[in-house]
CSV table of C-alpha atoms and ligand atoms in Angstrom, one decimal:
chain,number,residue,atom,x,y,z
A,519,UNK,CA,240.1,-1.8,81.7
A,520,UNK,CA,243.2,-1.0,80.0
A,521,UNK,CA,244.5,-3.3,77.5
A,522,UNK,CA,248.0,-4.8,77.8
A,523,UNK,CA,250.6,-3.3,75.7
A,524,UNK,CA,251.4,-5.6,72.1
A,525,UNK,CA,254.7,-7.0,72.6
A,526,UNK,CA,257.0,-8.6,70.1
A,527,UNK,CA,256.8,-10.5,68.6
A,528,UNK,CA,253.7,-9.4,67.6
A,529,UNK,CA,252.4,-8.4,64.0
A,530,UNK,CA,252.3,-5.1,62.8
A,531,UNK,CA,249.9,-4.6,60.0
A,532,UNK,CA,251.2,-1.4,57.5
A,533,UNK,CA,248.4,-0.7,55.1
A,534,UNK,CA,250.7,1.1,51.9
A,535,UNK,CA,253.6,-0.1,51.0
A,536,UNK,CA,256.5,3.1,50.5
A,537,UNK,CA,259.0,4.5,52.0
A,538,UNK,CA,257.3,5.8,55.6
A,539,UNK,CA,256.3,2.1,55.5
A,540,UNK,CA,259.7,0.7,55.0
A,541,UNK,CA,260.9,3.0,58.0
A,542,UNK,CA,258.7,2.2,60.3
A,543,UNK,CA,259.0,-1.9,59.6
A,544,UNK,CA,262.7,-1.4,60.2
A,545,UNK,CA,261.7,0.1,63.3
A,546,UNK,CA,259.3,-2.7,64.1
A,547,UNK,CA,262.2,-5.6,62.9
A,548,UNK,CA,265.0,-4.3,65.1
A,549,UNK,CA,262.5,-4.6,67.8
A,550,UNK,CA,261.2,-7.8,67.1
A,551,UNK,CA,257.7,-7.4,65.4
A,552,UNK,CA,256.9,-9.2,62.6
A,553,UNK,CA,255.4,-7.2,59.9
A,554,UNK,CA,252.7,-7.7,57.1
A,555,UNK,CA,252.4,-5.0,54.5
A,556,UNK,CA,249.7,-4.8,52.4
A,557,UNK,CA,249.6,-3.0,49.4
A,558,UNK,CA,248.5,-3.6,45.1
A,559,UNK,CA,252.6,-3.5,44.9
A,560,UNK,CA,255.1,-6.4,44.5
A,561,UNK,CA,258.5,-6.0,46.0
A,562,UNK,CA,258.2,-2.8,46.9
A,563,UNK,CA,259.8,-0.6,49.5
A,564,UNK,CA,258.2,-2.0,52.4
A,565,UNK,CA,257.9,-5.1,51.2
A,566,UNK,CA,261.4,-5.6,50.8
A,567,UNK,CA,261.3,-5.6,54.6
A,568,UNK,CA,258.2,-7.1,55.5
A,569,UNK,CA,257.7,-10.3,56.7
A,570,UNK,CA,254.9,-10.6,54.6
A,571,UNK,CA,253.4,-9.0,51.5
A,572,UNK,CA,250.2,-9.1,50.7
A,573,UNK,CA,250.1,-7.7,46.9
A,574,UNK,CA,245.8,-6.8,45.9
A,575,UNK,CA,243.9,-3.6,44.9
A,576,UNK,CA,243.0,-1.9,48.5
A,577,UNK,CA,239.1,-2.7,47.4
A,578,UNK,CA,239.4,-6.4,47.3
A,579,UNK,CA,238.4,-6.4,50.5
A,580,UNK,CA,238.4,-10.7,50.9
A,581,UNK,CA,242.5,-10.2,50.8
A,582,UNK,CA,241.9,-6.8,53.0
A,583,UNK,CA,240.3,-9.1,55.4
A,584,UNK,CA,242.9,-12.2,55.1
A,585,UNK,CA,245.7,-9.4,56.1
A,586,UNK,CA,243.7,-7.9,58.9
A,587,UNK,CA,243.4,-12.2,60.1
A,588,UNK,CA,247.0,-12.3,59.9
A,589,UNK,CA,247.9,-9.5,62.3
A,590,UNK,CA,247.5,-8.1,65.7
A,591,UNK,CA,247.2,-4.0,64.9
A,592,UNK,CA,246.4,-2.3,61.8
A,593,UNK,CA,248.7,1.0,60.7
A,594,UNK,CA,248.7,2.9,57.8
A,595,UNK,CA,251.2,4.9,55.9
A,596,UNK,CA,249.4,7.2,53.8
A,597,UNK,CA,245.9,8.4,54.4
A,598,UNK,CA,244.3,7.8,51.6
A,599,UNK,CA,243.2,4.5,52.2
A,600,UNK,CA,240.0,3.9,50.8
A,601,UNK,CA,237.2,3.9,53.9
A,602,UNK,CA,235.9,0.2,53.4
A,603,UNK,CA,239.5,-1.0,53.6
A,604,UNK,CA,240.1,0.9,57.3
A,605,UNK,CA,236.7,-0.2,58.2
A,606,UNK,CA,237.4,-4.0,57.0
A,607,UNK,CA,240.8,-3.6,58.6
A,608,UNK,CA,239.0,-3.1,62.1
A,609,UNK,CA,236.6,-5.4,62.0
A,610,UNK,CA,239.8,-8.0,62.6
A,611,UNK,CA,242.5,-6.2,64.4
A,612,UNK,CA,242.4,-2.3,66.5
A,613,UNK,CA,243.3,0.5,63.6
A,614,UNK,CA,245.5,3.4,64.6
A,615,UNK,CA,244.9,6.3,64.1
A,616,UNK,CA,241.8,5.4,64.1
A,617,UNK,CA,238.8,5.9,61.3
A,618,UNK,CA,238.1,9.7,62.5
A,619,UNK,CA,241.4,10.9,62.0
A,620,UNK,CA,241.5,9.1,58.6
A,621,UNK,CA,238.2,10.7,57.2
A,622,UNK,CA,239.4,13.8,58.2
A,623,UNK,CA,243.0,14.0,56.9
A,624,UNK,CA,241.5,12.4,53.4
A,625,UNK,CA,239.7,15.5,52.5
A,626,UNK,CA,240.9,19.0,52.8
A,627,UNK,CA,237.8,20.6,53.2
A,628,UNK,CA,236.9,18.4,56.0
A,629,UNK,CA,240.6,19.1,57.2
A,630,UNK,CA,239.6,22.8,57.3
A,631,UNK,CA,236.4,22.8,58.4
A,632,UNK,CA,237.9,20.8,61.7
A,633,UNK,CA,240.2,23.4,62.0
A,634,UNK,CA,237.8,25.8,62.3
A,635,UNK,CA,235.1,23.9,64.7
A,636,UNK,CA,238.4,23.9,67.1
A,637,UNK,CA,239.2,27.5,66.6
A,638,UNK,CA,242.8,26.2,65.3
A,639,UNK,CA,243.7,28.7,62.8
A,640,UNK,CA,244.0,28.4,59.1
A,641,UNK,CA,243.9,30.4,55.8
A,642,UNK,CA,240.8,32.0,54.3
A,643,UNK,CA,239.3,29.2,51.7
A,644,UNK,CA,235.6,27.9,50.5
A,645,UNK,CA,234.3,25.2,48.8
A,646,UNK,CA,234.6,24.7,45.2
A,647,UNK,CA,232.1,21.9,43.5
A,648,UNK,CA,231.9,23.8,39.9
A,649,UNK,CA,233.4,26.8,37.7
A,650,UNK,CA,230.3,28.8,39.1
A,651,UNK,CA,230.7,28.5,42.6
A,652,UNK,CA,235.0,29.5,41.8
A,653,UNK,CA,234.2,32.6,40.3
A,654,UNK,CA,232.3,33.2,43.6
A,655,UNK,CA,235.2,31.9,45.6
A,656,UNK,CA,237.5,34.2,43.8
A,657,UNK,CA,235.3,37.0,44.7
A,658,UNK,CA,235.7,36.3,48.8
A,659,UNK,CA,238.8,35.3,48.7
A,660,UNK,CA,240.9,37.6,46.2
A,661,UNK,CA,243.6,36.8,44.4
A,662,UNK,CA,246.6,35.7,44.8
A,663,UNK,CA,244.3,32.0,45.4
A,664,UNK,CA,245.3,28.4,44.9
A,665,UNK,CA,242.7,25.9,43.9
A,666,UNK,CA,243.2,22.7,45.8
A,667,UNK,CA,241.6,19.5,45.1
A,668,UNK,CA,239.8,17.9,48.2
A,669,UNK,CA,241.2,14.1,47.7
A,670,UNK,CA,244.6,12.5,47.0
A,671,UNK,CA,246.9,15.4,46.4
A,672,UNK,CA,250.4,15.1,47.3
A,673,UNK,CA,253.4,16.9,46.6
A,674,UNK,CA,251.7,19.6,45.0
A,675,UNK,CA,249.8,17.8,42.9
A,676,UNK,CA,246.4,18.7,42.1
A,677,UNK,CA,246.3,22.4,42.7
A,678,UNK,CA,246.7,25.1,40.4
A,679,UNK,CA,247.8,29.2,41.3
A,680,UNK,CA,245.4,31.7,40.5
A,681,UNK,CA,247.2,35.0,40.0
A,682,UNK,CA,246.8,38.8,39.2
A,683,UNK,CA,246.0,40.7,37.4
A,684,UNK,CA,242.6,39.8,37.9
A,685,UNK,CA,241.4,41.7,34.0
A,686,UNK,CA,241.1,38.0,32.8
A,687,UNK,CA,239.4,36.4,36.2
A,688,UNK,CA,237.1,34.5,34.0
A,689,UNK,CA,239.6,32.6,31.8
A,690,UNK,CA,242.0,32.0,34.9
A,691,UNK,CA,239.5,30.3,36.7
A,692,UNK,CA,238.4,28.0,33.5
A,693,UNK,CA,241.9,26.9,33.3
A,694,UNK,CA,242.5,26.5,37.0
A,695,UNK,CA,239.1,24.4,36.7
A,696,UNK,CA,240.3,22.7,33.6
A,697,UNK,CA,243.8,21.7,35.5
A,698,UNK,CA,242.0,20.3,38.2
A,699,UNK,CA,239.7,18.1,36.2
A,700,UNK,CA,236.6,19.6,37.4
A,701,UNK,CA,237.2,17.8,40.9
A,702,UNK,CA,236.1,18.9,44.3
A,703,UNK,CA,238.5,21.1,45.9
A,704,UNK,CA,238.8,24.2,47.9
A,705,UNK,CA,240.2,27.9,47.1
A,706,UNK,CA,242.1,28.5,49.3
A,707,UNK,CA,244.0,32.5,49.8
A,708,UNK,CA,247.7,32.6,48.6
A,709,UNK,CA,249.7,33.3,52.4
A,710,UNK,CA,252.8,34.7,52.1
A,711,UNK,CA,254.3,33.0,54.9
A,712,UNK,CA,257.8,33.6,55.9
A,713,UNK,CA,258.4,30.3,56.3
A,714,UNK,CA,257.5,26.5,56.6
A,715,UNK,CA,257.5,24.6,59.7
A,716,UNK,CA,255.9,21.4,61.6
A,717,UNK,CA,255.3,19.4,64.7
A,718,UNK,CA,255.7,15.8,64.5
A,719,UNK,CA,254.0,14.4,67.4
A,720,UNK,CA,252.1,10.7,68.7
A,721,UNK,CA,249.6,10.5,71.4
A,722,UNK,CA,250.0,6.8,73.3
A,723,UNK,CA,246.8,4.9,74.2
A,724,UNK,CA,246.5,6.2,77.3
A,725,UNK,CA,246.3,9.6,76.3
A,726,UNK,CA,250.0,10.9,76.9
A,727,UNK,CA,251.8,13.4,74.6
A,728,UNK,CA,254.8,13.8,73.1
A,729,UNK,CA,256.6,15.8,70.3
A,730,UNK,CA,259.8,16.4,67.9
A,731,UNK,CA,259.3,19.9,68.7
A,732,UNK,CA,259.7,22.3,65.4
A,733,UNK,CA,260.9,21.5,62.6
A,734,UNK,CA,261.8,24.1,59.8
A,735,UNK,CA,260.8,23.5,56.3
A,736,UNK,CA,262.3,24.4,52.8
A,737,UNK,CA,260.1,23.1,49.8
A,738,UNK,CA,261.4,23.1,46.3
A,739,UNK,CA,258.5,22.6,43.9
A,740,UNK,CA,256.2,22.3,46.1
A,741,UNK,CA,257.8,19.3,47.4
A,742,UNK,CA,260.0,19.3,50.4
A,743,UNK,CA,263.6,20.0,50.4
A,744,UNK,CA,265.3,20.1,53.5
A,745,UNK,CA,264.3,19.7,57.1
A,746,UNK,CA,266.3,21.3,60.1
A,747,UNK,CA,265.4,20.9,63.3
A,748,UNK,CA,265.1,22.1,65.8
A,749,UNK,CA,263.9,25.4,63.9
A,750,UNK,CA,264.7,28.7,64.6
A,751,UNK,CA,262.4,30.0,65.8
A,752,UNK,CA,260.7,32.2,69.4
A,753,UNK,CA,259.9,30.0,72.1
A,754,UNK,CA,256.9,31.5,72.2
A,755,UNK,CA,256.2,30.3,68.4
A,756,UNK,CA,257.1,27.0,69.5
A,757,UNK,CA,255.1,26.5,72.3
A,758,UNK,CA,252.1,27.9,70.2
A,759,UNK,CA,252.9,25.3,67.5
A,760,UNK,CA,253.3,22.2,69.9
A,761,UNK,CA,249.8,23.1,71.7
A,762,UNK,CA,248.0,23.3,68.8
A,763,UNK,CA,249.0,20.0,67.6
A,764,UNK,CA,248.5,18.7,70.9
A,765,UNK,CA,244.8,19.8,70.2
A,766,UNK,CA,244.5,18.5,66.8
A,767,UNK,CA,245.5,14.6,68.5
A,768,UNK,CA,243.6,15.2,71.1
A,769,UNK,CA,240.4,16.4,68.5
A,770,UNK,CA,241.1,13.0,66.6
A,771,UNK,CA,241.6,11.3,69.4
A,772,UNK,CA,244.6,9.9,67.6
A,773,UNK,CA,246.7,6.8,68.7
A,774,UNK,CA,250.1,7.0,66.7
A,775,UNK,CA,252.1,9.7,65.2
A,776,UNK,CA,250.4,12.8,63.3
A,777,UNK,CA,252.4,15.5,61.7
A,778,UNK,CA,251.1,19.5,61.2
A,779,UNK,CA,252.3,21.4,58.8
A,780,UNK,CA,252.4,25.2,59.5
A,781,UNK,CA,252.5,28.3,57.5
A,782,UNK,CA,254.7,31.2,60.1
A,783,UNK,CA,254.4,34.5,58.8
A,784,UNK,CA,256.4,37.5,59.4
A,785,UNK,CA,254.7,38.7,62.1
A,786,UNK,CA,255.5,35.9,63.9
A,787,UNK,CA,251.8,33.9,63.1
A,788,UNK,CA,251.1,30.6,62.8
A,789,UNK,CA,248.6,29.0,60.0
A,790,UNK,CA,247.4,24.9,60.2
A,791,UNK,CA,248.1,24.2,56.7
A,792,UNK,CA,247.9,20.3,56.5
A,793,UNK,CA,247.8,17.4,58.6
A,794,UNK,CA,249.1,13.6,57.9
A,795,UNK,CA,248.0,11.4,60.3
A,796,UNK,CA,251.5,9.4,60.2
A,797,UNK,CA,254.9,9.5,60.6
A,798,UNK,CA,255.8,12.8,58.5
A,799,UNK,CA,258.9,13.2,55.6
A,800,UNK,CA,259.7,16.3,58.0
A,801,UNK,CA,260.7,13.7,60.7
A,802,UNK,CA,262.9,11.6,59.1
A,803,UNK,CA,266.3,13.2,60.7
A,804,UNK,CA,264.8,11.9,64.0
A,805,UNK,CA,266.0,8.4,63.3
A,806,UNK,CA,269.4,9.5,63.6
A,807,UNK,CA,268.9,13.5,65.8
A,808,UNK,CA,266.6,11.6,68.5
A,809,UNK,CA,266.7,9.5,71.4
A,810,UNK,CA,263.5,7.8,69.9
A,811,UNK,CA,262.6,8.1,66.2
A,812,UNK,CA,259.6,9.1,65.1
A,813,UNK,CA,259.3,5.8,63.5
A,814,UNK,CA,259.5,3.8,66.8
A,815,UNK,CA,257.3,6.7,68.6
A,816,UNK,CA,254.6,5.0,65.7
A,817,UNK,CA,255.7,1.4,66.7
A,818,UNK,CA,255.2,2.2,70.7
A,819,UNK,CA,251.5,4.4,70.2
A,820,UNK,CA,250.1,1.7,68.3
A,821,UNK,CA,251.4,-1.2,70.2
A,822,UNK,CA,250.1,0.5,73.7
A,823,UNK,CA,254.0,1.0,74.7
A,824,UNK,CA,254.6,3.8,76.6
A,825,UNK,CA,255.5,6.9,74.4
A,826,UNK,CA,259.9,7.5,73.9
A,827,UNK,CA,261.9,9.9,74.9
A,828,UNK,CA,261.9,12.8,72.2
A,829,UNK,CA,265.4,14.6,73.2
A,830,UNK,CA,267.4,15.7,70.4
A,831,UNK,CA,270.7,14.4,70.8
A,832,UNK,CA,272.0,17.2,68.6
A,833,UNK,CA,271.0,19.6,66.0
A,834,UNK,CA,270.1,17.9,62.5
A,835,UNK,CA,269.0,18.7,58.5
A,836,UNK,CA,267.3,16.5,56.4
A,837,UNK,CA,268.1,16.5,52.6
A,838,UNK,CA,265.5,15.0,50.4
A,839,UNK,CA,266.6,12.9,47.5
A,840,UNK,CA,264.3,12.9,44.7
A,841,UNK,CA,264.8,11.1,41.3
A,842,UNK,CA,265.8,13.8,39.0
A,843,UNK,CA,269.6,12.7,40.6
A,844,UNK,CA,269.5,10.0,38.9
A,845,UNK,CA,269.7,11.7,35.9
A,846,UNK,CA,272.1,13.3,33.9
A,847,UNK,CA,271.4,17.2,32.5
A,848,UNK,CA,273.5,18.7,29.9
A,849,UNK,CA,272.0,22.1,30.7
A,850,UNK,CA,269.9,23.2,32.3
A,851,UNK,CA,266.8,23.8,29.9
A,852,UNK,CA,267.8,20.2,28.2
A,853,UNK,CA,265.7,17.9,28.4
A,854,UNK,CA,266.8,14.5,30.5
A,855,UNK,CA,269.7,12.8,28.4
A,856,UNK,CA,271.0,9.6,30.2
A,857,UNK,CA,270.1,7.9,33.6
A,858,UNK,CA,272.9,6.6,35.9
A,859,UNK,CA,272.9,6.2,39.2
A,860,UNK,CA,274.0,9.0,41.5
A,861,UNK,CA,277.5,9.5,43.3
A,862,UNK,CA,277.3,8.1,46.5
A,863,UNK,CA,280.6,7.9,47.3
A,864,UNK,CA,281.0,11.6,46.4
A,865,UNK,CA,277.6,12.0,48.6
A,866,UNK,CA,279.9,10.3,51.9
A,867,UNK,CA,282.9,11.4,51.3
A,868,UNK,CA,281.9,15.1,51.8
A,869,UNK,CA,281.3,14.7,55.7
A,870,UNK,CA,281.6,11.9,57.9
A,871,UNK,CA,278.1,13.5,59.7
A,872,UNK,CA,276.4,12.4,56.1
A,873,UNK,CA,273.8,9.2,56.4
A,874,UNK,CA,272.2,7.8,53.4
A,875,UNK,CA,268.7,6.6,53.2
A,876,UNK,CA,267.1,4.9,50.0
A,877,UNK,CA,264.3,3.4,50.0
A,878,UNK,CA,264.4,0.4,47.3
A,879,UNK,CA,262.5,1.9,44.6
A,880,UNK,CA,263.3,0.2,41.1
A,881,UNK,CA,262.7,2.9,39.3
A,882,UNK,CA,263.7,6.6,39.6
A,883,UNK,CA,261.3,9.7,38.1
A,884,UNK,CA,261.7,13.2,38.3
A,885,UNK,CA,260.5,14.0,41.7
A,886,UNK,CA,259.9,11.0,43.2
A,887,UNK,CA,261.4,10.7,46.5
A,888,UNK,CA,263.7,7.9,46.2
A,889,UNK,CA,265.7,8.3,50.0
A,890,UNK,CA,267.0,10.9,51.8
A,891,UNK,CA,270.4,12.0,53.5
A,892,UNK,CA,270.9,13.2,57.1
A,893,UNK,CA,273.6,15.0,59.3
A,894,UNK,CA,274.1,16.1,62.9
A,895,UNK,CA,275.7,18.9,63.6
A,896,UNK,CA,276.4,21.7,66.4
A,897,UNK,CA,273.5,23.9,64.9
A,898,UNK,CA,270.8,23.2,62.6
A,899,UNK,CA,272.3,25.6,60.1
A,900,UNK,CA,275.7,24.0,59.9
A,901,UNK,CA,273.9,20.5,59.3
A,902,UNK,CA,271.8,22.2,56.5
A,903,UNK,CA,274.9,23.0,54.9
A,904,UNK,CA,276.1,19.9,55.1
A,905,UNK,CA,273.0,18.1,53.7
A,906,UNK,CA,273.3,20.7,51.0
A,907,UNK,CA,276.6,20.0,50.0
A,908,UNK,CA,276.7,16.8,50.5
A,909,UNK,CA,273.7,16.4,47.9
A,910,UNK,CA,275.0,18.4,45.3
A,911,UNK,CA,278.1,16.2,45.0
A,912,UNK,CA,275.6,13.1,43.8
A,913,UNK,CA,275.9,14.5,40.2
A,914,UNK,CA,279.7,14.4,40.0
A,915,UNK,CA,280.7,12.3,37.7
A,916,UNK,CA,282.5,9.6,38.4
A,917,UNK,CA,286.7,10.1,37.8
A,918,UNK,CA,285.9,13.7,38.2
A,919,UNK,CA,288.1,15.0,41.3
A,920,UNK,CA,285.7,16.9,43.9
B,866,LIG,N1,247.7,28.7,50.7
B,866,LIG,C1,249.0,28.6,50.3
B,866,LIG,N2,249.8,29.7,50.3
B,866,LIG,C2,251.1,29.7,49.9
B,866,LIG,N3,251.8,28.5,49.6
B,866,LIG,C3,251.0,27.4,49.6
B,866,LIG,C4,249.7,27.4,50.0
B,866,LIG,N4,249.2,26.1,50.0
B,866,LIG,C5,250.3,25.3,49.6
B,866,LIG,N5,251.4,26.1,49.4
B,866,LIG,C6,252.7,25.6,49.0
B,866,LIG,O1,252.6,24.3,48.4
B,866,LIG,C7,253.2,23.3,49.2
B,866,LIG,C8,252.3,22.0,49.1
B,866,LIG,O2,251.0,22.3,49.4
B,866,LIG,P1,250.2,21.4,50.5
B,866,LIG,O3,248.9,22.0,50.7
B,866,LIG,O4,251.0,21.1,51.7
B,866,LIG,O5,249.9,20.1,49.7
B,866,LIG,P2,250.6,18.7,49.5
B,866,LIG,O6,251.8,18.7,50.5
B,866,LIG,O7,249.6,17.7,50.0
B,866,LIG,O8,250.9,18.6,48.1
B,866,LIG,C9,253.2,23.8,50.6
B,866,LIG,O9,254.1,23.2,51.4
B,866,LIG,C10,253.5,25.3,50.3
B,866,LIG,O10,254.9,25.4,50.0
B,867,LIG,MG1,252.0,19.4,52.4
């Protein structure tokens, strides 16, 4: 029998407490949920929204269960919520996406080894429990190699690059073990993709599908950039991108928004190389570029709405704004000198296309994302540019003419 929709003013339950959370409770407010956050922070970017903030370590599972009490569906903003808290969670209230999608997103080997049971295709990698067992690894695989650990990396955090030449193998691999900590992780081959791109997308309780479409990606550090969509790329790319995400939902048998994120390379080929089971930083210009964001697409999945329309109203870019802007280098080999905050009105006046995005943090740290500025424009490259620009003006000092 199929379950009536959750209407508001019904409470959403976010499990995590950042800035994906904060978007999608602003979602959830202007349509008149209520939402409980629940996270071991106080005042935090979520909770600044929230209705309600439950603030305990995600294993006291006694306040895990007087959150789940309090609400009528159970979300999460970052996947690595520890298994006995999802579990616990759904015991109370339905979880989406639900446990499997979880499991599998927390653990890149898992991630892989899903990939492959559903002939989705992804980079050569193994399994690394031990120094032993990389040297091996580095055998099959070659080098260039990048030693990722299974759990909780984000950002680039947690892997290290194995490079040529490959005369000192043995003492490369001991300090790409050392780096790690001696965690599990996977080696996984070096691709030299041409680009970046990824398909946000949400799958409604009743099975239906729908997507952002492409989205092109520009990392910087290992963290992302800038985000233009749609992406330039072949329809035929597209499409091939859009179906196999379609099968990843579909193989997780996800409720909610997941994001993949693709490696292209130059002869047009597409590579899985993650998944988030959540609303994705690469979708953030669809709060302003589409006719539903992919914040609300989250809100209507989970609540057993019927999916939004995904049309891009027009072209858009994405500019990431990480901490380092809010401080001040003399040059650029210095080391930090002073912290102030950045330029906004330089950021605004640049183009009246520019929207600014911060999330509430108190404190800013070198690349920490702290919000995020978006523009339409009448091509994805022009908005780029725009984003671009815009951005670099957050460091002009105030009483210095632009
Ligand atoms: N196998 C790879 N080959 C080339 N670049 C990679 C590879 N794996 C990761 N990277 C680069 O590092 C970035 C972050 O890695 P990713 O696996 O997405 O981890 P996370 O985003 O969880 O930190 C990627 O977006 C990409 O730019
Ligand atoms: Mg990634």
């Amino acid at each position: 029998m199929k379950t009536p929709p959750l209407l508001p003013p019904a409470s959403i339950g976010i499990l995590g407490s950042g800035q994906l959370g904060r978007m999608l409770a602003i979602a959830a407010r202007q349509m008149g949920y209520r939402v409980h956050v629940f996270s071991p922070d106080r005042h935090s970017p979520t909770g600044q929204i929230a209705d309600q903030e439950f603030t305990a370590p995600y294993d006291d599972l006694d306040a895990v269960r007087q959150f789940a009490r309090s609400v009528d569906v159970v979300t999460y903003e970052f996947e690595n919520v520890p298994a006995a808290t999802a579990v616990t969670c759904a015991q109370f209230a339905p979880l989406h996406p639900g446990p499997q999608a979880l499991h599998v997103a927390q653990n890149r080997l898992r991630e892989k080894e899903f990939m492959v049971k559903h002939a989705l295709p992804v980079a050569p990698f193994v399994a690394v429990g031990s120094l032993a067992s990389l040297l091996v690894g580095l055998e099959e695989i070659g080098v260039p190699a990048i030693l990722k650990t299974a759990t909780s990396g984000y950002d680039g955090k947690g892997q290290a690059l194995i490079q040529p030449p490959t005369t000192n193998l043995q003492s490369q691999a001991t300090a790409a073990w050392d780096a790690i900590d001696h965690q599990s992780a996977i080696l996984e081959a070096f691709v030299d993709f041409e680009r970046e791109v990824s398909v946000v997308a949400a799958r409604g309780a009743d099975g239906s599908f729908a997507h952002f479409g492409v989205i092109a990606n520009d990392h910087a550090n290992h963290i992302l950039d800038v985000s233009t969509a749609p992406a330039n790329v072949p329809p035929k790319v597209a499409k091939e991108a859009v179906a196999m995400a379609q099968a990843v939902l579909e193989a997780l048998d996800v409720v909610g928004v997941l994001c993949v994120e693709f490696f292209l390379t130059g002869n047009g080929r597409l590579l899985i190389n993650e998944i988030a089971p959540r609303p994705h930083n690469s979708g953030h210009l669809t709060i302003e570029a589409c006719a539903t964001s992919q914040f609300e697409q989250q809100l209507r999945a989970i609540c057993g709405l019927p999916l939004g329309d995904t049309t891009y109203l027009k072209p858009a870019a994405m500019a990431n704004l990480l901490g380092d802007l809010w401080f001040q280098h003399d040059n650029p080999k210095s080391e930090i000198t002073n912290h102030q905050s950045p330029n906004w009105t330089a950021v605004l006046a640049h183009h009246p296309a520019v929207k600014l995005h911060l999330y509430g943090k108190q404190t800013a740290r070198p690349g920490r994302k702290m919000g995020h500025i978006t523009a339409l424009a009448a091509t994805g490259e022009e908005a780029a540019n725009i984003v671009r620009k815009a951005r670099a003006r957050a460091r002009a000092r105030v009483g210095i003419p632009l």
